Tab-separated table of C-alpha atoms in Angstrom:
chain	number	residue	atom	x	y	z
A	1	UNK	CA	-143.396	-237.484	-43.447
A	2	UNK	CA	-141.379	-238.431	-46.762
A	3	UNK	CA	-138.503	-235.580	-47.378
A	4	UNK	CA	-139.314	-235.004	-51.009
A	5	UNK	CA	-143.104	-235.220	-50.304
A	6	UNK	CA	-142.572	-232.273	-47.300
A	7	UNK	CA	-140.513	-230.334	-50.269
A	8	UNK	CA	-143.275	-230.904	-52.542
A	9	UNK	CA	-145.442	-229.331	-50.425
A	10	UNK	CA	-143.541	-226.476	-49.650
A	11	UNK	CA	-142.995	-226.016	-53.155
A	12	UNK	CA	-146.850	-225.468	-53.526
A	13	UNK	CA	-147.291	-223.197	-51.214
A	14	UNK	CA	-144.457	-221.301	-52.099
A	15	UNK	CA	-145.922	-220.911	-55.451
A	16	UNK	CA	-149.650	-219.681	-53.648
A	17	UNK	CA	-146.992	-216.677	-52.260
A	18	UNK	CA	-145.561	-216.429	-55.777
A	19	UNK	CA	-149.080	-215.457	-56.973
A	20	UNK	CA	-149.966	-213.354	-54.568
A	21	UNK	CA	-146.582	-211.948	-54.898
A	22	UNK	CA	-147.228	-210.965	-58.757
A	23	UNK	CA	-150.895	-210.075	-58.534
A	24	UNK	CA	-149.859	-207.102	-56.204
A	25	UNK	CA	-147.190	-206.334	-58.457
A	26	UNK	CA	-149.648	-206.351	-61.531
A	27	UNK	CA	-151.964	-203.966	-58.885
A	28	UNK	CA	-148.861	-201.453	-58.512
A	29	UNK	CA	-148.070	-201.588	-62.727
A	30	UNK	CA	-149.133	-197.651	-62.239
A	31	UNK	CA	-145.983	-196.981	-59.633
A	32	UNK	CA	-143.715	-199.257	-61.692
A	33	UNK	CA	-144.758	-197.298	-65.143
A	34	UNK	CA	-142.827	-194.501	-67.006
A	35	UNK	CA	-145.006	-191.606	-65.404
A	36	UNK	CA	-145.052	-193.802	-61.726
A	37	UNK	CA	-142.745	-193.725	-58.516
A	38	UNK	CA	-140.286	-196.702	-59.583
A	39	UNK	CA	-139.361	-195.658	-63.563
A	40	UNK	CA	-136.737	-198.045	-65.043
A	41	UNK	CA	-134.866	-194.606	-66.251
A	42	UNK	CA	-134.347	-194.026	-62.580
A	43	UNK	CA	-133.323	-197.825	-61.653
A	44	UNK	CA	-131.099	-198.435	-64.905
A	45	UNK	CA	-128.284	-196.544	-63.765
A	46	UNK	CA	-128.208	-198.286	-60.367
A	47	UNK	CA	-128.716	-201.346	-61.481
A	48	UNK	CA	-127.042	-202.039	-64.835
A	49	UNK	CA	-124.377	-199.501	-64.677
A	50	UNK	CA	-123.220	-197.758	-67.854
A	51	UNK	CA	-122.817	-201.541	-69.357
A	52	UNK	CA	-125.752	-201.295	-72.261
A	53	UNK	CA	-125.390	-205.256	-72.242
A	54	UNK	CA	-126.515	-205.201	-68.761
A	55	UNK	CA	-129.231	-202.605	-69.720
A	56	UNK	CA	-130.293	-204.481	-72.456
A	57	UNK	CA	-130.561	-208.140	-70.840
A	58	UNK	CA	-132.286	-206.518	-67.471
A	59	UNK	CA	-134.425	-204.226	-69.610
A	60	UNK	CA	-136.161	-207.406	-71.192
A	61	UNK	CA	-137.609	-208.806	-67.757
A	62	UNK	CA	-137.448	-205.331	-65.790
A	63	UNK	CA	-138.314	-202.420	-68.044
A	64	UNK	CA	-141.525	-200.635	-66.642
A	65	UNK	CA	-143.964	-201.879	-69.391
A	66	UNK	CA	-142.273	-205.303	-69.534
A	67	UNK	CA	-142.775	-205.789	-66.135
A	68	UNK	CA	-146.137	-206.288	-66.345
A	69	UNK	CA	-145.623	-209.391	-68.528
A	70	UNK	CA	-143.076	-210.320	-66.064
A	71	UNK	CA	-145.498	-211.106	-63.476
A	72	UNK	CA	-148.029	-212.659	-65.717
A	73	UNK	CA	-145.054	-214.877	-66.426
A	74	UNK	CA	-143.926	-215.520	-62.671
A	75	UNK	CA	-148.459	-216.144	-62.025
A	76	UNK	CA	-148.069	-219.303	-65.447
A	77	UNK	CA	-145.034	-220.675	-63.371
A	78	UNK	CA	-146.237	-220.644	-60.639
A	79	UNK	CA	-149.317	-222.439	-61.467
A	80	UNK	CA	-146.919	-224.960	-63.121
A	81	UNK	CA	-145.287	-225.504	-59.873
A	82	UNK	CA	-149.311	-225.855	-58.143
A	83	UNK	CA	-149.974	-228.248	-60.108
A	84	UNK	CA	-146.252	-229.897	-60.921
A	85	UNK	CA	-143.640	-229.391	-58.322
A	86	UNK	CA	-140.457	-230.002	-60.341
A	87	UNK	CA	-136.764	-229.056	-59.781
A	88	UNK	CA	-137.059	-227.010	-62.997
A	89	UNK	CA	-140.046	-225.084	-62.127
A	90	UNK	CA	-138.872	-223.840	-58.819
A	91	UNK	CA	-135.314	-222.614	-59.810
A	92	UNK	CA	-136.927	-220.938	-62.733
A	93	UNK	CA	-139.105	-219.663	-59.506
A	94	UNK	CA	-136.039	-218.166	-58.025
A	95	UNK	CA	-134.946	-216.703	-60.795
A	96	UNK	CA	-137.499	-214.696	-61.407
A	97	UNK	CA	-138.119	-213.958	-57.842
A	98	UNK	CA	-134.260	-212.701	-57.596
A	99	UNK	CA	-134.645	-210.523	-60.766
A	100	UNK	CA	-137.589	-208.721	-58.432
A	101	UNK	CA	-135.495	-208.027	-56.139
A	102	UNK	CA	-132.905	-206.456	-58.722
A	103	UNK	CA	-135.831	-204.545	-59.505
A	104	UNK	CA	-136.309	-203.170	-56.322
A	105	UNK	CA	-132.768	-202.733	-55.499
A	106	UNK	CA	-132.635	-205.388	-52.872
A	107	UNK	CA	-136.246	-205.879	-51.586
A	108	UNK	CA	-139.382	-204.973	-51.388
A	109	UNK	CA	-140.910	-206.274	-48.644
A	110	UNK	CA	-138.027	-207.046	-46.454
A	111	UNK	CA	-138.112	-209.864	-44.394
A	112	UNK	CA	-140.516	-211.950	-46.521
A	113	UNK	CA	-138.348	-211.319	-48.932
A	114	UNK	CA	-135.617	-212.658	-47.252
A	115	UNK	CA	-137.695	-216.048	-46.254
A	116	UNK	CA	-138.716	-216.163	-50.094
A	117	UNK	CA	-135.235	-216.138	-51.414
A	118	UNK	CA	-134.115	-218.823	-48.688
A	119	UNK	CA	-137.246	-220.869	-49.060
A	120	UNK	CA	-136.785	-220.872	-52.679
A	121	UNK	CA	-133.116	-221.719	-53.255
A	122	UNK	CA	-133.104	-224.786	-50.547
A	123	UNK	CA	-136.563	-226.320	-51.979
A	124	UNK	CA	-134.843	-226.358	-55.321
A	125	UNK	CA	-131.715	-227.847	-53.917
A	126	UNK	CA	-133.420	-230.364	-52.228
A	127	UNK	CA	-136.037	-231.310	-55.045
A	128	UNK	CA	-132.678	-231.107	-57.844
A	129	UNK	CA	-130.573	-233.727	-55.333
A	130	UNK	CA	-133.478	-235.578	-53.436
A	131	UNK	CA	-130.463	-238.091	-52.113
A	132	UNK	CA	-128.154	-235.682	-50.675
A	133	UNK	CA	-130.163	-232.643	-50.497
A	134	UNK	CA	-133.510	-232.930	-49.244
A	135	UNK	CA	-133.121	-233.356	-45.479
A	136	UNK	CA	-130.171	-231.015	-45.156
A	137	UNK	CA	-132.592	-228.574	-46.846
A	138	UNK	CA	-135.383	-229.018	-44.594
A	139	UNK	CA	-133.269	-228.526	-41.640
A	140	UNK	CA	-131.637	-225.325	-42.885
A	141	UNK	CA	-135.399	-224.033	-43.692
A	142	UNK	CA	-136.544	-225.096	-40.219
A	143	UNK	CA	-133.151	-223.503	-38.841
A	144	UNK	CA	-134.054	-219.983	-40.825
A	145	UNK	CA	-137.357	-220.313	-39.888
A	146	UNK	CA	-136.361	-220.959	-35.786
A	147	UNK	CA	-133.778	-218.330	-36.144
A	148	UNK	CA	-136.289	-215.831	-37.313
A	149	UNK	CA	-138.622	-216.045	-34.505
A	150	UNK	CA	-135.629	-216.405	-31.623
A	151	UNK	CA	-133.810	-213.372	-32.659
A	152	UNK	CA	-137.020	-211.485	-32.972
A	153	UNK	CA	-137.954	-212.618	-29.087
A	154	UNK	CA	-134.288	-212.271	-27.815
A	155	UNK	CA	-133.979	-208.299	-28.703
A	156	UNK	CA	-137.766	-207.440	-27.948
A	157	UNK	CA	-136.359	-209.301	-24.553
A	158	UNK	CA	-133.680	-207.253	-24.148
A	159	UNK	CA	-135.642	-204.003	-24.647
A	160	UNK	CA	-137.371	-202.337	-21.774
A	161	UNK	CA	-140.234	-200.459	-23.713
A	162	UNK	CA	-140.431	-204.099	-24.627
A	163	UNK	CA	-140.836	-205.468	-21.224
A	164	UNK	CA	-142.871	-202.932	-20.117
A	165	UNK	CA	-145.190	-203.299	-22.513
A	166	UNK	CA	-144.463	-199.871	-24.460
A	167	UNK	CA	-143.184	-200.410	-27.547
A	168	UNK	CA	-145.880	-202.611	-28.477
A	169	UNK	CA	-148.197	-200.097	-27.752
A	170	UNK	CA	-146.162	-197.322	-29.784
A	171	UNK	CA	-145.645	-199.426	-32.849
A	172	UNK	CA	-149.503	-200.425	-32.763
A	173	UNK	CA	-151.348	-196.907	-32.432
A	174	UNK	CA	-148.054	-195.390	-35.027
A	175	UNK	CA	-149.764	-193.104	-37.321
A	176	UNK	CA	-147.917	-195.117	-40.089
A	177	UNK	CA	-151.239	-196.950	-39.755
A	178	UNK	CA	-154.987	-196.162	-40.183
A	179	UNK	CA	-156.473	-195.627	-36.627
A	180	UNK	CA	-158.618	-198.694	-35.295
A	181	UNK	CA	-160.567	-197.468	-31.804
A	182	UNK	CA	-160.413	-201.363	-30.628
A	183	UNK	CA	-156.634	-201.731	-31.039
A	184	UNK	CA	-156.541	-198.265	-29.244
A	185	UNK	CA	-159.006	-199.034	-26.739
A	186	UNK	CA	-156.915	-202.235	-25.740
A	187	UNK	CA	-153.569	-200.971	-26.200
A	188	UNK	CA	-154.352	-198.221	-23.760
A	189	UNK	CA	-154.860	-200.660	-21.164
A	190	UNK	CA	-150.947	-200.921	-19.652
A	191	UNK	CA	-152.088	-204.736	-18.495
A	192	UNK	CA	-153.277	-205.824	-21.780
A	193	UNK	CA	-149.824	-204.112	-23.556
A	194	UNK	CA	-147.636	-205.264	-20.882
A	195	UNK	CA	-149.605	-209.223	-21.071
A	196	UNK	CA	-149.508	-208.654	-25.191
A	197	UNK	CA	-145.837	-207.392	-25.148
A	198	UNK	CA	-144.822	-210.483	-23.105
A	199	UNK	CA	-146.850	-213.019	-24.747
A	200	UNK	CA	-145.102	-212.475	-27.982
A	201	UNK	CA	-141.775	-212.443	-26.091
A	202	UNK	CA	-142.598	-215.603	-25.019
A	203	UNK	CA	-144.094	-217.225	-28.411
A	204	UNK	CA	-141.063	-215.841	-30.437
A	205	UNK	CA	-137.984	-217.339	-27.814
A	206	UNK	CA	-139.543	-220.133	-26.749
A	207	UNK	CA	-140.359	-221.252	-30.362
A	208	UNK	CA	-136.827	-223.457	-30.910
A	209	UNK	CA	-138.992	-226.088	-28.401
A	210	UNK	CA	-141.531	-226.931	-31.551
A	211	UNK	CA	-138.686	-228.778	-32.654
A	212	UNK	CA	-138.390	-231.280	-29.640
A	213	UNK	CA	-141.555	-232.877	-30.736
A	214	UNK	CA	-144.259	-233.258	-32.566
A	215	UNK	CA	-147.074	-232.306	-30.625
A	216	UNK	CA	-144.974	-229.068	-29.340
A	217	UNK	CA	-144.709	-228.312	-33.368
A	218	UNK	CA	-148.551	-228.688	-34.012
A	219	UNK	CA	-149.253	-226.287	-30.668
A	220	UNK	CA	-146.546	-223.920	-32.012
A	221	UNK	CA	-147.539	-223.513	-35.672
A	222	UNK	CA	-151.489	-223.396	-35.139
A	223	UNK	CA	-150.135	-219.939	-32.496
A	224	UNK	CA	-147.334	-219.195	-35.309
A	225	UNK	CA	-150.128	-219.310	-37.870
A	226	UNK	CA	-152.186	-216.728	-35.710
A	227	UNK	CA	-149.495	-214.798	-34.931
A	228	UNK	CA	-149.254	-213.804	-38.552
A	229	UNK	CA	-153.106	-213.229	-39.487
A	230	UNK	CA	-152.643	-210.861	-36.492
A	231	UNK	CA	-149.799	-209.192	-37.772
A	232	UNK	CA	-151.201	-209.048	-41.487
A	233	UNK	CA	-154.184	-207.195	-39.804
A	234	UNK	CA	-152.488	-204.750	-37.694
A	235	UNK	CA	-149.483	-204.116	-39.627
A	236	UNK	CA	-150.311	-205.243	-43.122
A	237	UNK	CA	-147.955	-207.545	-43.325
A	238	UNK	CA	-149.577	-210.047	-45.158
A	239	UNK	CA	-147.256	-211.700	-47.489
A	240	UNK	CA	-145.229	-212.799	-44.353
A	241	UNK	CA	-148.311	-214.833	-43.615
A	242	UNK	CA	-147.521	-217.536	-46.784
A	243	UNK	CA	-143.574	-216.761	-46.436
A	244	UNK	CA	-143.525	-218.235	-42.816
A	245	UNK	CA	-146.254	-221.101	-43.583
A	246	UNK	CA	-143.938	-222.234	-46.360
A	247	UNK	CA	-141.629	-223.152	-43.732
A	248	UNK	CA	-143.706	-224.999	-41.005
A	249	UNK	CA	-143.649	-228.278	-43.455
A	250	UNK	CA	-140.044	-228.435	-42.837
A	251	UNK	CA	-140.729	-227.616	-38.977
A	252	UNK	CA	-142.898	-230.179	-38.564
A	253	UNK	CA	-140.896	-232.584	-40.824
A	254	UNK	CA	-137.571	-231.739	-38.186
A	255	UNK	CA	-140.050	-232.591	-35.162
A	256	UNK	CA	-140.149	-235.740	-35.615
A	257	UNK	CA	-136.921	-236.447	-36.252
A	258	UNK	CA	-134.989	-234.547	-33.424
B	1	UNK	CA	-119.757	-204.654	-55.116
B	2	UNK	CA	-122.511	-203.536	-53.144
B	3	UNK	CA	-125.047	-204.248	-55.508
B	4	UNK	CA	-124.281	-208.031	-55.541
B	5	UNK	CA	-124.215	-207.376	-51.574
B	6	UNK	CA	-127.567	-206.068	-51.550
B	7	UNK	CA	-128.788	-209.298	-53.215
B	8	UNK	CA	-126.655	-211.737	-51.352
B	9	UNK	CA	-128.027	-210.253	-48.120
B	10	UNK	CA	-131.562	-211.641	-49.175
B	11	UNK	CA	-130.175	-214.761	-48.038
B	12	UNK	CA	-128.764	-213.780	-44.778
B	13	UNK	CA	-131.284	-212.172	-43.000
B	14	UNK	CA	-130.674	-210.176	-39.758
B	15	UNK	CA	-134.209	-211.097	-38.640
B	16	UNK	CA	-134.907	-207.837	-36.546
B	17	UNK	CA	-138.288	-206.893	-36.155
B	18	UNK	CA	-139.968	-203.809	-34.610
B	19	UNK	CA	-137.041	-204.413	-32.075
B	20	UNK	CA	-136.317	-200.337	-31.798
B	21	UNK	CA	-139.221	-197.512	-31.997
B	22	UNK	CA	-137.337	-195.527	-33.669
B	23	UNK	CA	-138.261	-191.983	-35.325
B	24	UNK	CA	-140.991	-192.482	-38.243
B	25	UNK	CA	-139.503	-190.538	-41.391
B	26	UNK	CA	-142.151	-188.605	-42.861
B	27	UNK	CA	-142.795	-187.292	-46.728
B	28	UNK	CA	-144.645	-183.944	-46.402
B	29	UNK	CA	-145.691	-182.356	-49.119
B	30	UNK	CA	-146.911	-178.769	-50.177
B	31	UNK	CA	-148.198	-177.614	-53.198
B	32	UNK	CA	-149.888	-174.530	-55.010
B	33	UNK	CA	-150.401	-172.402	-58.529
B	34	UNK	CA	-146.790	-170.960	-58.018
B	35	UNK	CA	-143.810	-170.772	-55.763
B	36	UNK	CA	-145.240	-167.723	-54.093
B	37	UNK	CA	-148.625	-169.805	-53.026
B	38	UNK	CA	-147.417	-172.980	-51.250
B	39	UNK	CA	-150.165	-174.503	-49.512
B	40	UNK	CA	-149.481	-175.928	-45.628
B	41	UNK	CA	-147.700	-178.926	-45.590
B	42	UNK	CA	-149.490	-182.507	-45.704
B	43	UNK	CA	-148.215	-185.798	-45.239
B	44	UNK	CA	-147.597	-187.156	-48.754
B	45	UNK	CA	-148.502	-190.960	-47.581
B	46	UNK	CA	-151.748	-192.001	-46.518
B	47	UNK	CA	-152.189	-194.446	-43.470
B	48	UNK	CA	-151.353	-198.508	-44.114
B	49	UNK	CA	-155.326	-199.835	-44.412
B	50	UNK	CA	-156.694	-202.156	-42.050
B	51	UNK	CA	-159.137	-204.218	-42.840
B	52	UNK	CA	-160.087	-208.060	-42.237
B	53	UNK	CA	-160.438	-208.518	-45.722
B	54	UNK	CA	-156.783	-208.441	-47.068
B	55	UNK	CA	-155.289	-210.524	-44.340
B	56	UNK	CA	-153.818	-212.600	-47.704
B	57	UNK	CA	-153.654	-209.846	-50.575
B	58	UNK	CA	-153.196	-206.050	-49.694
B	59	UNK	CA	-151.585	-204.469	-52.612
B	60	UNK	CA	-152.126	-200.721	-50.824
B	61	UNK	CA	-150.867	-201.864	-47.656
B	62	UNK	CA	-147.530	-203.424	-50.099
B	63	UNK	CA	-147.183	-200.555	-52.120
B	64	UNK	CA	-146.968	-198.308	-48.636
B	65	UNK	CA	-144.607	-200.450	-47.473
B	66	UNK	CA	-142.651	-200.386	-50.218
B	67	UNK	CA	-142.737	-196.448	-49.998
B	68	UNK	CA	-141.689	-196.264	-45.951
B	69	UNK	CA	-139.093	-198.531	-46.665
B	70	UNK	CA	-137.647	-196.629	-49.658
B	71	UNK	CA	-138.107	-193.237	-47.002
B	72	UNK	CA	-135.682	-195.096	-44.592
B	73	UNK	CA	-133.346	-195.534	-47.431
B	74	UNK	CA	-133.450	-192.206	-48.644
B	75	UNK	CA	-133.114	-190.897	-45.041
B	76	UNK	CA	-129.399	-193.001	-44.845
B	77	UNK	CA	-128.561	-191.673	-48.415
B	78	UNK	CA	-128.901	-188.636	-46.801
B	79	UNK	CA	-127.068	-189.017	-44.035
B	80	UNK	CA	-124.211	-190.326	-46.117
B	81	UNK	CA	-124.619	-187.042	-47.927
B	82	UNK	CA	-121.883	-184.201	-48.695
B	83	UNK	CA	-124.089	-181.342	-46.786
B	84	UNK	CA	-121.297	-179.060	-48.557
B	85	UNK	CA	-122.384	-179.838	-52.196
B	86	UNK	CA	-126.651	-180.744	-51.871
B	87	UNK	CA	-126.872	-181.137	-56.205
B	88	UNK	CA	-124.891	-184.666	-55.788
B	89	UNK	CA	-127.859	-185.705	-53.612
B	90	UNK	CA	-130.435	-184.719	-56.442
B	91	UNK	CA	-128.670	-187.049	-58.077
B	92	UNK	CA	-128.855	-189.919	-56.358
B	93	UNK	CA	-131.680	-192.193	-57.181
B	94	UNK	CA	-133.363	-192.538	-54.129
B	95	UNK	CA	-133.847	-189.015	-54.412
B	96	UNK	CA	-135.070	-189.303	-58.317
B	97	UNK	CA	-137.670	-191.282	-56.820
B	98	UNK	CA	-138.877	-189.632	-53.731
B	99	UNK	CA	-139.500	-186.691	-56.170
B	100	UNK	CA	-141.613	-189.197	-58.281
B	101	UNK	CA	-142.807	-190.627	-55.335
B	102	UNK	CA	-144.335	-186.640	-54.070
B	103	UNK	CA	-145.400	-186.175	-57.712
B	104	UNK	CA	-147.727	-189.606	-58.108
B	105	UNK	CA	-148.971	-188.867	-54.504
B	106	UNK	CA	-150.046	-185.114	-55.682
B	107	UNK	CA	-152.021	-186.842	-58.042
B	108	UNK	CA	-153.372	-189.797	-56.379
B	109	UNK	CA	-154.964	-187.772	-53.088
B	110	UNK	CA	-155.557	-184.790	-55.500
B	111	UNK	CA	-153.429	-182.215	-53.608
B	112	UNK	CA	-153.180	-180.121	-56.750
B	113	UNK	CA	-154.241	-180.198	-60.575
B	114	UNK	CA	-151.301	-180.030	-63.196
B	115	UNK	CA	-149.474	-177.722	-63.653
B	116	UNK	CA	-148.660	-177.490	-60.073
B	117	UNK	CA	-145.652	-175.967	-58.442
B	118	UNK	CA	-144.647	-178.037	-55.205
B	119	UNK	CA	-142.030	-178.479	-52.604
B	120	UNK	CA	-141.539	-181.465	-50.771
B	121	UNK	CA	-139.463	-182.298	-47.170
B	122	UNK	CA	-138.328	-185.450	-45.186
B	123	UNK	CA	-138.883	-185.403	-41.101
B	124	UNK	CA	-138.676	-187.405	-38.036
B	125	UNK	CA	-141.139	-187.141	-36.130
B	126	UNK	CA	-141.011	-188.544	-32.967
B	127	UNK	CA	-143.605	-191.270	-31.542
B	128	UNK	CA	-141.754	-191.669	-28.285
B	129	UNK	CA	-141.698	-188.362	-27.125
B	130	UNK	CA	-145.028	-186.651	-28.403
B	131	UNK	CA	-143.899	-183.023	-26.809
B	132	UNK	CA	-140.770	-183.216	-29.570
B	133	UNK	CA	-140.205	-181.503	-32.520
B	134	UNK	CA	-140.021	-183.375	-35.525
B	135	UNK	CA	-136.665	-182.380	-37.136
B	136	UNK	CA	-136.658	-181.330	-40.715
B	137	UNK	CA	-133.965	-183.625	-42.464
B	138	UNK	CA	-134.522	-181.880	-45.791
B	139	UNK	CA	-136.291	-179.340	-47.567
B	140	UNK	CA	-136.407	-179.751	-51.402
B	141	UNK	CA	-136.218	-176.600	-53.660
B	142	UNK	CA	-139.683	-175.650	-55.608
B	143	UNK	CA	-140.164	-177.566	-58.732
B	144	UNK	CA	-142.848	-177.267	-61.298
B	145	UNK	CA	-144.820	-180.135	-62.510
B	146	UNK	CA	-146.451	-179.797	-66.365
């Protein structure tokens, strides 16, 4: 696989998560109105200070009914970058996505977030200096993305309502979420939460392997690729499900070169 | 300073998840005609859906997200909080929107029909140990909503 060609892809699906992204936003315009939870009176302050520059320039992209045309705006680029993958249309990408964040004093969604910000910056480094750039950025993707799962499996690992299977089961019947009698059924079963707890133990801190080779990487992200439909269905945490695909391109890219 | 912090963290993730069950911070909610009839307390935020269907796009499931996350910050704003002198937390914004926050979800499960009077309260409630009481963090005074 071509570096730039790997980025390219990336790029696309990074922009699929960029829709998605603003279409939910464009569902929540109530909350983010003048009369909803989020109310640009409230955020000004901690965002732009007493600076009415600030205010002002924020104000255009961020106000509550601008907003809305914000994401309408963020859906046209990101079509642009569907269909056209350039430099120029994925910084503009990260600029907007980093102005969300402003919004929303940090993040929204935390860790896919976090993944969007890093996938975003390094794609555009990589696409803007294809030379230098584009392998260092796919290895710094695939590091993030490596990272992320590791760390996850180390301190489940280290946990014992992790080991014994637990935690799992306390996170997965939390009233936080609507009741599902299967999930309960199984997660009542101390075997199946103890076999569940450790096979995700396993998936997350074994995961550094997919980059050893190829065929490991395949195995790895068809399970990583599960692993998040699962975890979009039982936690809702589906835009972690394009975040983390964004970044198996470079995984799979780093295979076959380590 | 910390608000470039917040923003430059996005980059370096600590990549920690559902490592600790820790307490679940809860929004309750009660509301009536005036201060004198408070209903009984309800949970102000509905259950995250689950459904097959928005494995790719769940905007209810972001949006509660979005709201137990912002409970987790409140709940360390209060923390941080002068206990001597409560009116500098009303002014905090995390606290500006919690209230907005009670007063959308009033409307939105139809807890009450404007005007309402209605007093709100942050708890932990403890999934570990079901036989604990949650502890009351903080109890808002009554406000009245026009």
């Amino acid at each position: 696989m071509d570096a730039v060609i790997t980025l390219q892809l990336m790029a696309r699906i990074c922009a699929v998560l960029a829709i998605i992204q603003a279409y939910e936003f464009l569902c929540l315009t109530p909350v983010t109105s003048d009369r909803g939870v989020w109310r640009w009176d409230d955020l000004k302050n901690e965002i732009a200070g007493k600076s009415g520059f600030l205010r002002g320039i924020f104000g255009c992209f961020l106000k509550s009914g601008n907003f809305r045309y914000f994401n309408i705006f963020r859906i046209m680029v990101a079509i642009t970058v569907l269909l056209m993958p350039t430099p120029e249309a994925m910084a503009l990408l990260l600029i907007i996505h980093i102005l969300t964040l402003v919004r929303w004093l940090g993040s929204f969604n935390g860790g896919s977030d976090y993944m969007t910000s890093i996938l975003l910056l390094f794609v555009s480094l990589g696409l803007f200096f294809p030379e230098s750039m584009a392998a260092v950025a796919l290895w710094y993707i695939a590091f993030q993305s490596t990272l992320s799962y590791f760390k996850a499996g180390f301190y489940k690992l280290k946990a014992q309502n992790w080991r014994s299977g637990t935690a799992a089961r306390e996170f997965i019947i939390s009233p936080i979420y609507e009741r599902s009698q299967l999930l309960e059924t199984l997660m009542k079963s101390p075997v199946f939460s103890r076999l569940s707890s450790w096979g995700i133990i396993f998936f997350e801190i074994t995961f550094p392997v997919c980059l050893f080779h190829q065929n490991l990487a395949a195995l790895y992200l068809a399970a990583g690729f599960l692993f998040h439909l699962l975890n979009a269905y039982v936690f809702g945490l589906n835009r972690f499900v394009f975040a983390w695909i964004a970044t198996y391109p470079a995984l799979y890219y780093c295979s076959f070169r380590s | 300073m910390t608000k470039i912090f917040y923003l430059l963290r996005s980059f370096f993730p600590s990549w920690k998840f559902f490592d600790d069950v820790g307490p679940e911070i809860r929004l309750e909610v009660r509301c009536g005609t005036s201060e004198t009839a408070l209903g009984d307390w309800t949970n102000c935020l509905p259950p995250i859906p689950r459904s097959a269907a928005t494995l790719f796009v769940n905007p209810a499931a972001a949006y509660l997200h979005a709201c137990h996350n912002h409970l987790n910050h409140f709940n360390a704003d209060i923390a941080e909080s002068d206990t001597e002198r409560p009116e500098l937390l009303a002014e905090k914004t995390t606290y500006k929107i919690t209230r907005n926050l009670v007063q959308v979800q009033i409307k939105k499960l139809k807890l009450a029909q404007a005007p309402f009077t209605y007093q709100f309260r942050i708890s932990a409630n403890y999934i570990k140990d079901l036989n604990r009481e949650a502890d009351h963090i903080l109890i808002s005074p009554v406000y009245e909503n026009s």
